[in-house]
């Protein structure tokens, strides 16, 4: 996949409707769990969590689907399995968080996504509440992003395939 397509894909993914559903779900889970208590309760707290989750997602996409895949020669796209047992398709969706296709078509560790998520979590310290800025919270944000990606991949595999244009 050419470098310019990786950046187009990253920026398109930021504004893709399923991404907003994933971000809304992430913010809802954070609201329910009381993650980032500095954002407060209620709809205002949810709005702040949604904005932060959207920023987290955007920086993770730019770094993990544009910059790092270009440098590391990895394909940032999700490839549907589309058929097989529920267990097989679920395993496929989950594994895509950790295994990517290289530009050569061969599977390799998904350094782009994982390092992109970690870098995004570090950047999040700039705008998350002061009470939520620490190495522990950075790794918690990283974990939330990875978990969100897993859930998003499963959601895509089973529910959104017909709504997304496949590049």
Short mmCIF file of C-alpha atoms in Angstrom, two decimals:
data_model
loop_
_atom_site.label_atom_id
_atom_site.label_comp_id
_atom_site.label_asym_id
_atom_site.label_seq_id
_atom_site.Cartn_x
_atom_site.Cartn_y
_atom_site.Cartn_z
CA UNK A 1 0.00 0.00 0.00
CA UNK A 2 1.53 3.36 -1.01
CA UNK A 3 2.34 5.89 1.71
CA UNK A 4 -0.18 8.49 0.50
CA UNK A 5 -2.98 5.91 0.74
CA UNK A 6 -2.03 5.17 4.35
CA UNK A 7 -2.50 8.83 5.27
CA UNK A 8 -5.78 9.06 3.32
CA UNK A 9 -7.02 5.97 5.14
CA UNK A 10 -5.99 7.37 8.53
CA UNK A 11 -7.78 10.67 7.99
CA UNK A 12 -10.86 8.99 6.49
CA UNK A 13 -11.05 6.61 9.47
CA UNK A 14 -11.18 9.58 11.84
CA UNK A 15 -14.45 10.80 10.28
CA UNK A 16 -15.93 7.38 9.45
CA UNK A 17 -19.37 6.98 11.12
CA UNK A 18 -18.50 3.66 12.82
CA UNK A 19 -15.57 5.42 14.49
CA UNK A 20 -17.97 7.84 16.18
CA UNK A 21 -19.99 4.88 17.51
CA UNK A 22 -16.82 3.33 18.91
CA UNK A 23 -15.76 6.64 20.49
CA UNK A 24 -19.25 7.12 21.96
CA UNK A 25 -19.10 3.62 23.44
CA UNK A 26 -15.64 4.24 24.87
CA UNK A 27 -16.79 7.51 26.44
CA UNK A 28 -19.87 5.77 27.83
CA UNK A 29 -17.77 3.02 29.39
CA UNK A 30 -15.43 5.63 30.86
CA UNK A 31 -18.43 7.55 32.23
CA UNK A 32 -19.88 4.38 33.77
CA UNK A 33 -16.55 3.39 35.34
CA UNK A 34 -15.75 6.93 36.49
CA UNK A 35 -12.55 6.99 34.46
CA UNK A 36 -10.92 10.44 34.52
CA UNK A 37 -12.94 11.74 37.49
CA UNK A 38 -11.70 15.26 36.78
CA UNK A 39 -14.21 15.44 33.93
CA UNK A 40 -17.06 15.21 36.42
CA UNK A 41 -20.46 13.49 36.31
CA UNK A 42 -23.50 13.84 34.08
CA UNK A 43 -23.84 14.91 30.49
CA UNK A 44 -21.08 17.51 30.85
CA UNK A 45 -18.66 14.84 32.08
CA UNK A 46 -19.72 12.53 29.26
CA UNK A 47 -19.18 15.33 26.73
CA UNK A 48 -15.66 15.94 28.02
CA UNK A 49 -14.94 12.20 27.93
CA UNK A 50 -16.32 11.99 24.40
CA UNK A 51 -14.11 14.89 23.27
CA UNK A 52 -11.04 13.36 24.90
CA UNK A 53 -11.84 9.90 23.46
CA UNK A 54 -12.23 11.50 20.02
CA UNK A 55 -8.87 13.24 20.39
CA UNK A 56 -7.31 9.98 21.63
CA UNK A 57 -8.74 8.14 18.63
CA UNK A 58 -7.63 10.80 16.13
CA UNK A 59 -4.03 10.93 17.37
CA UNK A 60 -3.88 7.12 17.53
CA UNK A 61 -5.17 6.92 13.94
CA UNK A 62 -2.77 9.52 12.57
CA UNK A 63 0.22 7.96 14.30
CA UNK A 64 -0.85 4.30 14.16
CA UNK A 65 -2.46 4.24 10.70
CA UNK A 66 -0.45 6.90 8.88
CA UNK A 67 2.98 7.74 10.26
CA UNK A 68 4.15 4.42 11.74
CA UNK A 69 2.77 2.16 8.96
CA UNK A 70 4.63 4.34 6.44
CA UNK A 71 7.88 4.06 8.39
CA UNK A 72 7.48 0.38 9.36
CA UNK A 73 6.03 -0.76 6.00
CA UNK A 74 2.83 -2.15 7.49
CA UNK A 75 -0.68 -2.18 6.04
CA UNK A 76 -3.00 -0.43 8.54
CA UNK A 77 -6.25 -1.79 7.06
CA UNK A 78 -8.57 -4.26 8.73
CA UNK A 79 -9.23 -7.26 6.47
CA UNK A 80 -12.56 -8.98 6.99
CA UNK A 81 -12.73 -12.73 7.29
CA UNK A 82 -16.44 -12.58 6.55
CA UNK A 83 -17.20 -16.30 6.79
CA UNK A 84 -16.58 -19.19 9.13
CA UNK A 85 -17.63 -19.92 12.67
CA UNK A 86 -18.35 -17.19 15.19
CA UNK A 87 -15.28 -18.26 17.19
CA UNK A 88 -13.05 -18.18 14.10
CA UNK A 89 -14.27 -14.75 13.04
CA UNK A 90 -13.97 -13.40 16.58
CA UNK A 91 -10.40 -14.71 16.86
CA UNK A 92 -9.60 -13.12 13.49
CA UNK A 93 -11.00 -9.74 14.59
CA UNK A 94 -9.18 -9.79 17.94
CA UNK A 95 -5.88 -10.92 16.42
CA UNK A 96 -5.86 -8.02 13.96
CA UNK A 97 -5.13 -5.73 16.90
CA UNK A 98 -1.85 -7.57 17.44
CA UNK A 99 -0.93 -8.90 13.98
CA UNK A 100 -0.79 -6.77 10.84
CA UNK A 101 0.04 -7.44 7.24
CA UNK A 102 3.32 -6.02 6.10
CA UNK A 103 3.49 -4.16 2.80
CA UNK A 104 4.93 -7.44 1.53
CA UNK A 105 1.65 -9.21 2.45
CA UNK A 106 3.16 -11.29 5.25
CA UNK A 107 1.85 -11.21 8.84
CA UNK A 108 3.96 -9.39 11.43
CA UNK A 109 3.48 -7.89 14.90
CA UNK A 110 1.24 -4.84 14.67
CA UNK A 111 3.84 -2.42 15.95
CA UNK A 112 2.13 0.45 14.14
CA UNK A 113 -1.14 0.15 16.02
CA UNK A 114 0.36 -0.71 19.40
CA UNK A 115 3.05 1.99 19.34
CA UNK A 116 0.54 4.47 17.88
CA UNK A 117 -1.85 3.77 20.74
CA UNK A 118 0.93 4.14 23.30
CA UNK A 119 2.13 7.42 21.74
CA UNK A 120 -1.45 8.70 21.66
CA UNK A 121 -1.88 7.79 25.33
CA UNK A 122 1.26 9.78 26.14
CA UNK A 123 0.00 12.77 24.16
CA UNK A 124 -3.33 12.53 26.03
CA UNK A 125 -1.51 13.72 29.15
CA UNK A 126 -1.57 17.16 27.55
CA UNK A 127 -5.37 17.45 27.66
CA UNK A 128 -6.69 14.94 30.20
CA UNK A 129 -7.52 16.38 33.64
CA UNK A 130 -4.50 17.19 35.79
CA UNK A 131 -5.60 14.54 38.30
CA UNK A 132 -5.40 11.94 35.53
CA UNK A 133 -1.85 12.57 34.33
CA UNK A 134 0.58 9.85 35.30
CA UNK A 135 2.40 6.90 33.82
CA UNK A 136 -0.28 4.61 35.24
CA UNK A 137 -3.06 6.58 33.58
CA UNK A 138 -1.06 6.66 30.34
CA UNK A 139 -0.97 2.87 30.32
CA UNK A 140 -4.65 2.76 31.32
CA UNK A 141 -5.47 4.98 28.31
CA UNK A 142 -3.32 2.71 26.14
CA UNK A 143 -5.25 -0.31 27.43
CA UNK A 144 -8.58 1.40 26.76
CA UNK A 145 -7.49 2.17 23.20
CA UNK A 146 -6.35 -1.41 22.57
CA UNK A 147 -9.57 -2.78 24.08
CA UNK A 148 -11.58 -0.30 22.01
CA UNK A 149 -9.78 -1.48 18.89
CA UNK A 150 -10.58 -5.11 19.71
CA UNK A 151 -14.26 -4.30 20.26
CA UNK A 152 -14.28 -2.17 17.11
CA UNK A 153 -12.79 -4.98 15.02
CA UNK A 154 -15.36 -7.47 16.31
CA UNK A 155 -18.12 -4.92 15.68
CA UNK A 156 -16.81 -4.39 12.14
CA UNK A 157 -16.45 -8.10 11.43
CA UNK A 158 -20.02 -8.94 12.39
CA UNK A 159 -22.14 -5.79 12.08
CA UNK A 160 -20.61 -3.03 10.01
CA UNK A 161 -19.21 -4.76 6.95
CA UNK A 162 -22.18 -3.74 4.83
CA UNK A 163 -22.07 -0.12 6.03
CA UNK A 164 -18.40 0.52 5.32
CA UNK A 165 -16.88 1.05 1.93
CA UNK A 166 -14.01 -1.39 1.59
CA UNK A 167 -10.96 0.36 0.08
#
